[in-house]
Coordinates of C-alpha atoms in Angstrom, one line a residue:
Chain M
X1 CA -25.1 -12.8 11.2
X2 CA -24.8 -10.6 8.2
X3 CA -21.6 -11.1 6.2
X4 CA -21.5 -7.4 5.4
X5 CA -23.4 -4.6 7.2
X6 CA -23.0 -1.0 6.1
X7 CA -24.8 1.6 8.2
X8 CA -25.2 5.1 6.9
X9 CA -21.8 5.3 5.3
X10 CA -20.9 8.6 3.7
X11 CA -17.5 9.4 2.2
X12 CA -16.5 12.9 1.2
X13 CA -13.4 13.8 -0.8
X14 CA -13.2 17.6 -0.6
X15 CA -16.3 18.8 -2.2
X16 CA -17.2 15.5 -3.8
X17 CA -19.6 13.2 -2.0
X18 CA -18.4 9.8 -3.2
X19 CA -20.9 7.9 -1.0
X20 CA -24.1 9.3 0.4
X21 CA -25.6 7.5 3.5
X22 CA -25.4 4.0 2.1
X23 CA -27.1 1.3 4.0
X24 CA -26.6 -2.3 2.9
X25 CA -26.7 -5.8 4.4
X26 CA -25.3 -8.8 2.7
X27 CA -26.5 -12.1 4.1
X28 CA -24.2 -15.1 4.7
X29 CA -24.1 -17.4 1.8
X30 CA -25.4 -15.2 -0.9
X31 CA -23.8 -14.0 -4.2
X32 CA -24.3 -10.4 -4.1
X33 CA -23.7 -8.1 -7.1
X34 CA -22.7 -4.5 -6.6
X35 CA -23.6 -2.7 -9.7
X36 CA -23.1 0.8 -11.0
X37 CA -21.4 2.8 -13.7
X38 CA -17.7 3.7 -13.3
X39 CA -17.3 6.4 -10.8
X40 CA -20.5 5.6 -8.9
X41 CA -18.6 4.9 -5.7
X42 CA -18.3 1.1 -5.8
X43 CA -14.6 1.0 -5.1
X44 CA -14.9 3.6 -2.4
X45 CA -17.3 1.4 -0.5
X46 CA -15.0 -1.6 -1.0
X47 CA -12.1 0.5 0.2
X48 CA -14.0 1.4 3.4
X49 CA -14.8 -2.3 4.0
X50 CA -11.0 -3.0 3.7
X51 CA -10.1 0.1 5.8
X52 CA -8.1 1.5 2.9
X53 CA -10.3 4.5 3.4
X54 CA -12.1 5.8 6.4
X55 CA -15.8 6.8 6.1
X56 CA -16.7 10.4 6.8
X57 CA -19.8 9.2 8.5
X58 CA -21.3 5.8 9.4
X59 CA -19.7 2.4 10.0
X60 CA -19.4 -1.0 8.3
X61 CA -18.9 -4.4 9.7
X62 CA -17.8 -7.8 8.3
X63 CA -19.1 -10.7 10.2
X64 CA -19.6 -8.4 13.1
X65 CA -16.1 -6.9 13.1
X66 CA -16.0 -3.2 12.7
X67 CA -14.0 -2.5 9.5
X68 CA -12.3 0.7 10.9
X69 CA -11.9 -0.1 14.6
X70 CA -10.9 -3.7 14.1
X71 CA -9.7 -4.0 10.5
X72 CA -7.5 -7.1 11.0
X73 CA -10.3 -9.1 12.5
X74 CA -12.6 -8.0 9.7
X75 CA -10.0 -9.0 7.1
X76 CA -9.5 -12.4 8.7
X77 CA -12.7 -13.4 7.0
X78 CA -11.8 -12.1 3.6
X79 CA -10.4 -13.1 0.3
X80 CA -10.0 -10.0 -1.8
X81 CA -9.5 -9.3 -5.4
X82 CA -9.0 -5.5 -5.1
X83 CA -9.0 -2.8 -7.6
X84 CA -5.9 -0.9 -8.7
X85 CA -3.5 -3.5 -7.3
X86 CA 0.0 -4.2 -8.7
X87 CA 1.9 -7.4 -8.2
X88 CA 5.3 -7.4 -6.4
X89 CA 7.9 -6.6 -9.0
X90 CA 10.4 -9.2 -8.1
X91 CA 8.4 -12.1 -6.8
X92 CA 7.2 -15.1 -8.8
X93 CA 3.6 -16.1 -9.1
X94 CA 4.2 -19.0 -6.7
X95 CA 5.8 -16.7 -4.2
X96 CA 2.8 -14.5 -4.3
X97 CA 0.6 -17.4 -3.4
X98 CA 3.0 -18.5 -0.7
X99 CA 2.9 -15.0 0.8
X100 CA -0.9 -15.3 0.9
X101 CA -0.8 -18.7 2.5
X102 CA 1.5 -17.4 5.3
X103 CA -0.4 -14.2 5.7
X104 CA -3.6 -16.0 6.3
X105 CA -2.1 -18.8 8.3
X106 CA -3.5 -21.3 5.8
X107 CA -2.2 -24.6 4.6
X108 CA -3.2 -24.6 1.0
X109 CA -0.9 -26.1 -1.7
X110 CA 0.4 -23.3 -3.8
X111 CA 0.5 -25.5 -6.9
X112 CA -3.1 -26.5 -6.5
X113 CA -4.2 -22.8 -6.2
X114 CA -2.2 -21.9 -9.3
X115 CA -3.8 -24.8 -11.1
X116 CA -7.3 -23.7 -10.1
X117 CA -6.9 -20.2 -11.5
X118 CA -5.2 -21.6 -14.6
X119 CA -1.6 -20.3 -14.3
X120 CA 0.1 -23.4 -13.0
X121 CA 2.6 -23.4 -15.8
X122 CA 3.6 -19.8 -15.1
X123 CA 4.1 -20.2 -11.3
X124 CA 7.9 -19.8 -11.4
X125 CA 7.9 -16.8 -13.6
X126 CA 8.2 -13.3 -12.2
X127 CA 4.7 -11.9 -11.7
X128 CA 5.8 -8.5 -13.1
X129 CA 6.1 -10.3 -16.5
X130 CA 2.5 -11.4 -16.4
X131 CA -0.2 -10.1 -18.7
X132 CA -3.1 -8.2 -17.1
X133 CA -5.3 -11.3 -17.3
X134 CA -2.7 -13.5 -15.7
X135 CA -2.1 -11.1 -12.9
X136 CA -5.9 -11.0 -12.4
X137 CA -5.9 -14.8 -12.1
X138 CA -2.9 -14.7 -9.7
X139 CA -4.6 -12.2 -7.4
X140 CA -7.8 -14.2 -7.5
X141 CA -5.7 -17.2 -6.5
X142 CA -4.4 -15.2 -3.5
X143 CA -8.0 -14.4 -2.6
X144 CA -9.0 -18.0 -2.7
X145 CA -6.2 -19.0 -0.2
X146 CA -7.5 -20.2 3.2
X147 CA -11.1 -20.8 2.2
X148 CA -12.3 -17.3 3.1
X149 CA -15.9 -16.8 4.5
X150 CA -16.4 -13.8 2.2
X151 CA -14.9 -13.0 -1.2
X152 CA -14.7 -9.4 -2.1
X153 CA -14.1 -9.1 -5.8
X154 CA -13.8 -5.7 -7.4
X155 CA -14.5 -5.8 -11.1
X156 CA -13.3 -9.4 -11.2
X157 CA -13.5 -10.0 -14.9
X158 CA -11.6 -6.9 -15.9
X159 CA -8.6 -7.8 -18.0
X160 CA -10.0 -11.3 -18.7
X161 CA -11.0 -12.6 -22.1
X162 CA -14.5 -14.2 -22.4
X163 CA -13.0 -17.6 -21.6
X164 CA -11.4 -16.2 -18.4
X165 CA -14.6 -14.5 -17.5
X166 CA -16.5 -17.8 -17.7
X167 CA -13.9 -19.5 -15.6
X168 CA -14.2 -16.7 -13.0
X169 CA -17.9 -17.3 -12.9
X170 CA -17.3 -21.0 -12.4
X171 CA -14.9 -20.3 -9.5
X172 CA -17.4 -17.9 -8.0
X173 CA -20.1 -20.6 -8.1
X174 CA -17.8 -23.2 -6.7
X175 CA -16.8 -21.0 -3.8
X176 CA -20.4 -20.2 -3.1
X177 CA -21.2 -23.9 -3.0
X178 CA -18.4 -24.4 -0.5
X179 CA -20.3 -21.9 1.7
X180 CA -18.6 -18.6 1.0
X181 CA -20.4 -15.4 0.6
X182 CA -19.5 -13.5 -2.6
X183 CA -19.7 -9.8 -2.9
X184 CA -18.6 -8.5 -6.3
X185 CA -18.7 -5.2 -8.0
X186 CA -19.2 -4.7 -11.7
X187 CA -20.3 -2.1 -14.1
X188 CA -21.4 -4.8 -16.5
X189 CA -24.9 -6.0 -15.8
X190 CA -24.6 -9.2 -17.8
X191 CA -22.0 -10.6 -15.4
X192 CA -24.1 -9.8 -12.3
X193 CA -27.3 -11.1 -13.8
X194 CA -25.8 -14.5 -14.6
X195 CA -24.6 -15.4 -11.1
X196 CA -26.1 -13.1 -8.5
X197 CA -28.8 -13.8 -6.0
X198 CA -29.3 -10.2 -5.2
X199 CA -27.9 -6.9 -6.6
X200 CA -27.5 -3.4 -5.3
X201 CA -27.3 -0.6 -7.8
X202 CA -25.2 2.4 -6.9
X203 CA -25.5 5.7 -8.7
X204 CA -23.7 8.9 -7.9
X205 CA -22.8 7.6 -4.4
X206 CA -26.4 6.7 -3.6
X207 CA -27.9 3.2 -3.4
X208 CA -30.8 3.4 -5.8
X209 CA -32.0 -0.2 -5.6
X210 CA -31.3 -3.4 -3.6
X211 CA -33.3 -6.4 -4.8
X212 CA -33.2 -9.8 -6.5
X213 CA -33.0 -9.8 -10.2
X214 CA -36.6 -11.0 -10.3
X215 CA -37.6 -8.3 -7.9
X216 CA -36.1 -5.7 -10.1
X217 CA -38.0 -7.1 -13.0
X218 CA -41.2 -7.1 -11.0
X219 CA -40.7 -3.6 -10.0
X220 CA -40.9 -2.7 -13.6
X221 CA -44.5 -3.9 -13.4
X222 CA -44.4 -6.9 -15.7
X223 CA -41.6 -5.4 -17.7
X224 CA -43.4 -4.0 -20.7
X225 CA -41.8 -1.4 -22.9
X226 CA -43.8 0.5 -25.5
X227 CA -41.9 2.1 -28.4
X228 CA -44.3 4.7 -29.8
X229 CA -43.7 6.9 -32.8
X230 CA -45.8 10.0 -32.9
X231 CA -46.1 12.8 -35.4
X232 CA -44.5 15.4 -33.2
X233 CA -42.9 14.9 -29.8
X234 CA -43.1 17.6 -27.2
X235 CA -42.2 17.9 -23.5
X236 CA -45.9 18.2 -22.8
X237 CA -46.5 14.8 -24.3
X238 CA -43.8 13.3 -22.1
X239 CA -45.5 14.9 -19.1
X240 CA -48.8 13.5 -20.1
X241 CA -47.3 10.0 -20.4
X242 CA -45.6 10.3 -17.1
X243 CA -48.8 11.3 -15.5
X244 CA -50.6 8.3 -16.7
X245 CA -51.3 5.6 -14.1
X246 CA -49.1 2.5 -14.5
X247 CA -46.3 4.3 -16.4
X248 CA -42.9 4.0 -14.9
X249 CA -40.8 6.0 -17.2
X250 CA -41.2 7.9 -20.5
X251 CA -38.2 9.1 -22.3
X252 CA -37.5 10.3 -25.9
X253 CA -35.6 7.9 -28.1
X254 CA -32.9 9.2 -30.5
X255 CA -34.9 10.0 -33.5
X256 CA -36.9 12.9 -32.0
X257 CA -40.4 11.5 -32.8
X258 CA -40.2 8.3 -30.9
X259 CA -40.8 7.8 -27.2
X260 CA -40.0 4.8 -25.0
X261 CA -42.4 4.1 -22.3
X262 CA -42.0 1.4 -19.6
X263 CA -45.2 0.5 -17.9
X264 CA -47.2 -2.2 -16.3
X265 CA -48.8 -4.6 -18.7
X266 CA -52.3 -3.4 -17.9
X267 CA -51.4 0.2 -18.7
X268 CA -50.6 -0.3 -22.3
X269 CA -53.9 0.7 -23.6
X270 CA -54.2 3.5 -21.2
X271 CA -51.0 5.0 -22.6
X272 CA -52.4 5.0 -26.1
X273 CA -55.7 6.4 -24.9
X274 CA -53.9 9.1 -23.1
X275 CA -52.0 10.0 -26.2
X276 CA -55.1 10.1 -28.2
X277 CA -56.8 12.2 -25.6
X278 CA -54.0 14.7 -25.8
X279 CA -54.5 15.0 -29.5
X280 CA -51.3 13.2 -30.5
X281 CA -51.3 11.1 -33.7
X282 CA -49.6 7.8 -33.1
X283 CA -47.8 6.9 -36.2
X284 CA -46.5 3.5 -35.1
X285 CA -46.0 1.5 -32.0
X286 CA -44.6 -1.8 -30.8
X287 CA -44.0 -3.5 -27.5
X288 CA -40.9 -5.1 -26.0
X289 CA -40.2 -6.9 -22.8
X290 CA -38.1 -4.6 -20.8
X291 CA -34.6 -6.1 -20.3
X292 CA -32.5 -5.7 -17.3
X293 CA -30.3 -3.6 -19.4
X294 CA -33.0 -1.0 -19.8
X295 CA -33.7 -1.2 -16.1
X296 CA -30.0 -0.7 -15.3
X297 CA -29.9 2.3 -17.7
X298 CA -33.0 3.6 -16.2
X299 CA -31.7 3.3 -12.6
X300 CA -28.3 4.7 -13.4
X301 CA -29.5 7.4 -15.8
X302 CA -26.9 6.4 -18.3
X303 CA -27.5 6.9 -22.0
X304 CA -27.5 4.3 -24.6
X305 CA -24.6 4.2 -27.0
Chain G
X1 CA 3.2 -12.7 14.2
X2 CA 2.3 -11.3 10.9
X3 CA 5.1 -8.7 10.6
X4 CA 7.5 -11.6 10.1
X5 CA 5.5 -12.7 7.1
X6 CA 5.7 -9.2 5.6
X7 CA 9.4 -9.1 6.5
X8 CA 10.1 -12.4 4.8
X9 CA 8.3 -11.2 1.7
X10 CA 10.1 -7.9 1.7
X11 CA 13.5 -9.6 2.0
X12 CA 12.7 -11.6 -1.2
X13 CA 11.4 -8.6 -3.0
X14 CA 13.9 -5.9 -2.0
X15 CA 16.8 -8.3 -1.8
X16 CA 16.5 -8.8 -5.6
X17 CA 16.9 -5.1 -6.3
X18 CA 20.0 -4.5 -8.5
X19 CA 20.5 -1.0 -7.3
X20 CA 21.2 -2.2 -3.8
X21 CA 23.7 -4.7 -4.8
X22 CA 25.4 -2.1 -7.0
X23 CA 25.8 0.3 -4.0
X24 CA 26.9 -2.5 -1.7
X25 CA 29.4 -3.5 -4.4
X26 CA 30.8 0.1 -4.4
X27 CA 31.2 -0.3 -0.6
X28 CA 33.1 -3.5 -1.0
X29 CA 35.2 -2.1 -3.8
X30 CA 36.3 0.9 -1.7
X31 CA 37.4 -1.4 1.0
X32 CA 39.3 -3.5 -1.5
X33 CA 41.0 -0.4 -2.9
X34 CA 41.9 0.6 0.7
X35 CA 43.4 -2.8 1.5
X36 CA 45.1 -3.0 -1.9
X37 CA 46.7 0.4 -1.4
X38 CA 47.9 -0.7 2.0
X39 CA 49.5 -3.8 0.5
X40 CA 51.0 -1.7 -2.3
X41 CA 52.7 0.5 0.3
X42 CA 54.0 -2.6 2.2
X43 CA 51.5 -2.2 5.0
X44 CA 52.4 1.2 6.5
X45 CA 49.2 3.0 5.6
X46 CA 47.9 2.5 9.1
X47 CA 49.6 2.4 12.4
X48 CA 47.6 -0.4 14.0
X49 CA 44.2 -2.2 13.9
X50 CA 42.5 0.7 15.7
X51 CA 43.8 3.1 13.0
X52 CA 42.5 0.7 10.3
X53 CA 39.0 0.6 11.8
X54 CA 39.0 4.3 12.3
X55 CA 39.6 4.8 8.5
X56 CA 36.8 2.2 7.7
X57 CA 34.4 4.2 9.9
X58 CA 35.0 7.3 7.8
X59 CA 34.0 5.4 4.7
X60 CA 31.0 3.8 6.4
X61 CA 30.0 7.2 7.8
X62 CA 28.9 8.4 4.4
X63 CA 28.1 5.2 2.5
X64 CA 25.9 3.4 5.1
X65 CA 23.5 6.3 5.2
X66 CA 23.4 6.3 1.5
X67 CA 22.6 2.6 1.2
X68 CA 20.0 2.7 4.0
X69 CA 18.2 5.8 2.5
X70 CA 18.2 4.2 -1.0
X71 CA 16.9 1.0 0.4
X72 CA 14.1 2.6 2.4
X73 CA 12.9 5.8 0.7
X74 CA 10.7 3.9 -1.9
X75 CA 9.7 1.0 0.4
X76 CA 6.2 2.2 1.2
X77 CA 5.5 4.9 -1.4
X78 CA 6.3 2.7 -4.3
X79 CA 4.0 0.0 -3.0
X80 CA 1.3 2.6 -2.4
X81 CA 1.6 4.3 -5.8
X82 CA 1.9 1.1 -7.8
X83 CA -0.8 -0.6 -5.8
X84 CA 1.0 -3.7 -4.4
X85 CA 0.2 -2.4 -0.9
X86 CA -3.4 -3.3 -1.4
X87 CA -2.4 -6.9 -1.7
X88 CA -0.7 -6.9 1.7
X89 CA -3.3 -4.9 3.4
X90 CA -6.1 -7.1 2.0
X91 CA -4.6 -9.8 4.3
X92 CA -5.0 -9.7 8.0
X93 CA -2.0 -7.4 8.5
X94 CA -2.5 -4.1 10.3
X95 CA -0.7 -1.1 8.9
X96 CA 1.6 -1.1 12.0
X97 CA 2.6 -4.7 11.2
X98 CA 3.1 -3.8 7.6
X99 CA 5.6 -1.1 8.6
X100 CA 7.3 -3.3 11.2
X101 CA 7.7 -6.0 8.6
X102 CA 9.0 -3.5 6.0
X103 CA 11.5 -2.2 8.5
X104 CA 12.6 -5.6 9.6
X105 CA 12.8 -6.9 6.0
X106 CA 14.8 -3.9 4.7
X107 CA 16.9 -4.1 7.8
X108 CA 17.9 -7.6 6.8
X109 CA 18.6 -6.5 3.2
X110 CA 20.7 -3.6 4.5
X111 CA 22.6 -5.4 7.2
X112 CA 23.3 -8.8 5.7
X113 CA 25.6 -7.5 2.9
X114 CA 27.0 -4.5 4.9
X115 CA 27.9 -6.6 8.0
X116 CA 29.1 -9.4 5.8
X117 CA 31.4 -7.1 4.0
X118 CA 32.6 -5.7 7.3
X119 CA 33.4 -9.2 8.6
X120 CA 35.6 -9.9 5.5
X121 CA 37.3 -6.5 5.8
X122 CA 37.8 -7.1 9.5
X123 CA 39.4 -10.4 8.8
X124 CA 41.8 -9.0 6.2
X125 CA 42.6 -6.0 8.4
X126 CA 43.2 -8.4 11.3
X127 CA 45.7 -10.4 9.2
X128 CA 47.7 -7.3 8.4
X129 CA 47.5 -5.6 11.7
X130 CA 47.0 -8.4 14.3
X131 CA 44.5 -7.0 16.9
X132 CA 44.9 -7.2 20.6
X133 CA 42.2 -9.0 22.6
X134 CA 40.4 -5.8 23.4
X135 CA 40.6 -4.7 19.8
X136 CA 38.9 -7.9 18.8
X137 CA 36.1 -7.3 21.3
X138 CA 36.0 -3.7 20.0
X139 CA 35.5 -4.9 16.5
X140 CA 32.4 -6.9 17.5
X141 CA 31.1 -3.8 19.2
X142 CA 31.9 -1.8 16.1
X143 CA 29.8 -4.2 13.9
X144 CA 26.9 -3.8 16.3
X145 CA 26.9 0.0 16.4
X146 CA 27.3 0.1 12.6
X147 CA 24.1 -1.9 12.5
X148 CA 22.3 0.6 14.7
X149 CA 23.7 3.5 12.7
X150 CA 22.3 2.0 9.5
X151 CA 18.9 1.2 11.0
X152 CA 18.6 4.8 12.1
X153 CA 18.9 6.0 8.6
X154 CA 16.6 3.2 7.4
X155 CA 13.9 4.3 9.8
X156 CA 14.2 7.9 8.6
X157 CA 13.8 6.7 5.0
X158 CA 10.8 4.5 5.7
X159 CA 9.2 7.3 7.7
X160 CA 9.6 9.6 4.8
X161 CA 8.3 6.9 2.5
X162 CA 5.1 6.5 4.4
X163 CA 4.4 10.1 5.1
X164 CA 2.9 11.1 1.7
X165 CA 2.0 9.8 -1.7
X166 CA 3.9 12.6 -3.5
X167 CA 6.9 10.8 -4.8
X168 CA 8.8 14.0 -5.6
X169 CA 8.5 15.1 -2.0
X170 CA 9.8 11.9 -0.7
X171 CA 12.8 11.9 -3.0
X172 CA 13.6 15.5 -2.1
X173 CA 13.1 14.8 1.6
X174 CA 15.4 11.8 1.4
X175 CA 18.0 13.9 -0.4
X176 CA 17.6 16.6 2.2
X177 CA 17.9 14.1 5.1
X178 CA 21.2 12.9 3.7
X179 CA 22.6 16.4 3.4
X180 CA 21.4 17.4 6.8
X181 CA 22.2 14.3 8.8
X182 CA 25.5 13.4 7.1
X183 CA 27.1 16.7 6.6
X184 CA 25.2 19.8 7.6
X185 CA 24.2 19.0 11.2
X186 CA 27.4 20.2 12.9
X187 CA 27.4 23.4 10.9
X188 CA 23.9 24.0 12.0
X189 CA 24.7 23.5 15.7
X190 CA 27.8 25.6 15.4
X191 CA 25.9 28.4 13.7
X192 CA 23.3 28.2 16.5
X193 CA 25.9 28.5 19.2
X194 CA 27.6 31.4 17.5
X195 CA 24.3 33.2 17.0
X196 CA 23.2 32.8 20.6
X197 CA 26.6 33.9 21.9
X198 CA 26.6 36.9 19.5
X199 CA 29.5 35.5 17.5
X200 CA 32.0 35.6 20.3
X201 CA 34.7 33.2 19.3
X202 CA 35.3 31.9 22.8
X203 CA 31.8 30.3 22.9
X204 CA 33.2 27.7 20.5
X205 CA 36.1 26.9 22.7
X206 CA 34.0 26.5 25.8
X207 CA 30.8 25.0 24.5
X208 CA 27.6 25.2 26.5
X209 CA 26.6 21.8 27.8
X210 CA 23.5 21.6 25.6
X211 CA 25.6 22.1 22.5
X212 CA 27.4 18.8 23.2
X213 CA 24.1 17.0 23.2
X214 CA 23.0 18.7 20.0
X215 CA 26.2 17.6 18.3
X216 CA 25.8 14.1 19.6
X217 CA 22.3 13.9 18.1
X218 CA 23.9 13.7 14.7
X219 CA 23.9 9.9 13.9
X220 CA 27.6 9.9 12.8
X221 CA 28.6 11.7 16.1
X222 CA 26.7 9.1 18.2
X223 CA 28.5 6.5 16.0
X224 CA 31.9 8.1 16.8
X225 CA 31.0 8.4 20.5
X226 CA 30.1 4.7 20.7
X227 CA 33.2 3.8 18.7
X228 CA 35.3 5.1 21.6
X229 CA 33.8 2.4 23.8
X230 CA 35.5 -0.3 21.7
X231 CA 38.6 1.5 20.5
X232 CA 41.0 4.1 21.8
X233 CA 40.4 6.3 18.8
X234 CA 40.5 10.0 18.1
X235 CA 37.0 10.0 16.9
X236 CA 34.4 11.4 19.2
X237 CA 37.2 12.9 21.4
X238 CA 35.1 16.0 22.0
X239 CA 32.8 14.0 24.3
X240 CA 35.6 12.6 26.3
X241 CA 37.2 15.9 27.2
X242 CA 37.1 17.1 30.8
X243 CA 34.7 19.9 29.8
X244 CA 32.1 17.6 28.3
X245 CA 29.0 17.2 30.5
X246 CA 28.1 13.9 32.1
X247 CA 25.1 13.3 29.8
X248 CA 27.1 12.8 26.6
X249 CA 28.5 9.6 27.9
X250 CA 28.4 6.5 25.7
X251 CA 24.9 5.5 26.8
X252 CA 23.6 8.7 25.3
X253 CA 24.9 7.4 22.0
X254 CA 22.7 4.4 22.4
X255 CA 19.8 6.6 23.3
X256 CA 20.4 8.7 20.2
X257 CA 20.4 5.7 18.0
X258 CA 17.3 4.3 19.6
X259 CA 15.6 7.7 19.1
X260 CA 16.6 7.9 15.4
X261 CA 15.0 4.5 14.9
X262 CA 11.9 4.9 17.1
X263 CA 10.9 8.6 16.6
X264 CA 10.7 8.7 12.8
X265 CA 8.9 5.4 12.6
X266 CA 6.4 6.5 15.3
X267 CA 5.7 9.8 13.6
X268 CA 5.5 8.3 10.2
X269 CA 3.1 5.6 11.4
X270 CA 0.8 8.0 13.2
X271 CA 0.3 9.8 9.8
X272 CA 0.2 6.6 7.8
X273 CA -2.3 4.9 10.1
X274 CA -4.9 7.6 9.8
X275 CA -4.7 8.4 6.1
X276 CA -6.6 6.8 3.2
X277 CA -4.3 4.7 0.9

């Protein structure tokens, strides 16, 4: 059975289409990265899975339980690190964990959970005095209670220092080894790349890619990037490049006379030939292996800083 | 039963609010002043235990609604705006259970100090004006109906709190609810009667039957009506007169309280259940 199944989910807020007919299946036992720039609709989809928001169209299930019609049954499988949460003002960290234990009918030891997420010493302090990073650890701890079948983590490393982010990664891997499915969203490719079996890329409410990291690389056709400096760059040249067989993308770089082309390995020479054929003088060129970063930018249409 | 888990959490959270203890402190202080004044005048402020309780009721009549509304009006909206509600609703609690738990939890936070104070005040009053056996039973009944009275206002506040995410509207709504339910209601009923009878004065002396019911719908009136069951008091006398219709008997007071608890919660939940957080 799929851990998560999303069938044609759309969500409209007024005139804004936050999600556009998203279909997605996450298999049991995988670590699934949900990638996209801020505002792409990642949290909206998570909110629908949690029944914080109702989809305008479509439906979603968690281990077969419909997220809207039977939200409690769906959430029984979940450990959640949500987005935009706040801790309870007047409860201690330990009381938060105890609340999670009772809510999930679990029998975890609160001290052990606090230790696992690295805030054992602070368990008796009021959680409202915690730093952002400590609160993030606390809520992760609440998510881990009861050995959930599926961990839904929304931007899990936000607020954490690099050390904390590494610990988060370790916990994700531990949980996965235990048998839990992990679904986490991020706008940072690096994190996803490091742990995920598969990723989905969401852009402007649309799912633009679902694949393994390797699959995404392969789809770049060997992952070659040509950086070509020409004497004068014009839109016609870009069109010529894009029309060449084997070329995936061609876009101007910052300095006006340079163009970046991603293409299959075999097409490298063809690109140069095509330029020559169009009467363009190639001043300089070099090749790079396309990184996932480029790929991500390409998929999401973001610009480099 | 997951609402109990939510309730237990809410008791811990809300029970540590300083505002609530301050307001309850004011309540206790007023009673102390009352009893102190009675001692000062050598115990002739009241005629008997019934008179003592009647005076207490007039204080409770405006302070219990205040405490209940203060305790409830932020309960849901604060969690929603701050974001702590997503923690509770990430667990296998339905929204209905969340509201039930919030109501139960705040109910405990409201009733424990208020009823505790009443017990102490009743004891002191009983020492000064030894109650008869029926007055003793009446006091137990009085404590029970005070609880219902408070829970009605708590339900109104929680309903307002879950109806929207606009904090200003909830605050204004709560303020309006206090004004309307604590003081303005009778005027509204009276004005309605006068208007419908074209301002003939005699309409107010021989009220139409439905007007009795409208008056009784005000929580404090239902409270007074029910108080008559336990004590031979002047409060709620209107409903005991020979002209009063049969349906403003004491049980209607219970129905009114039940309605003030159930209807706001049901209406609020029907909105809250369907909306995005």
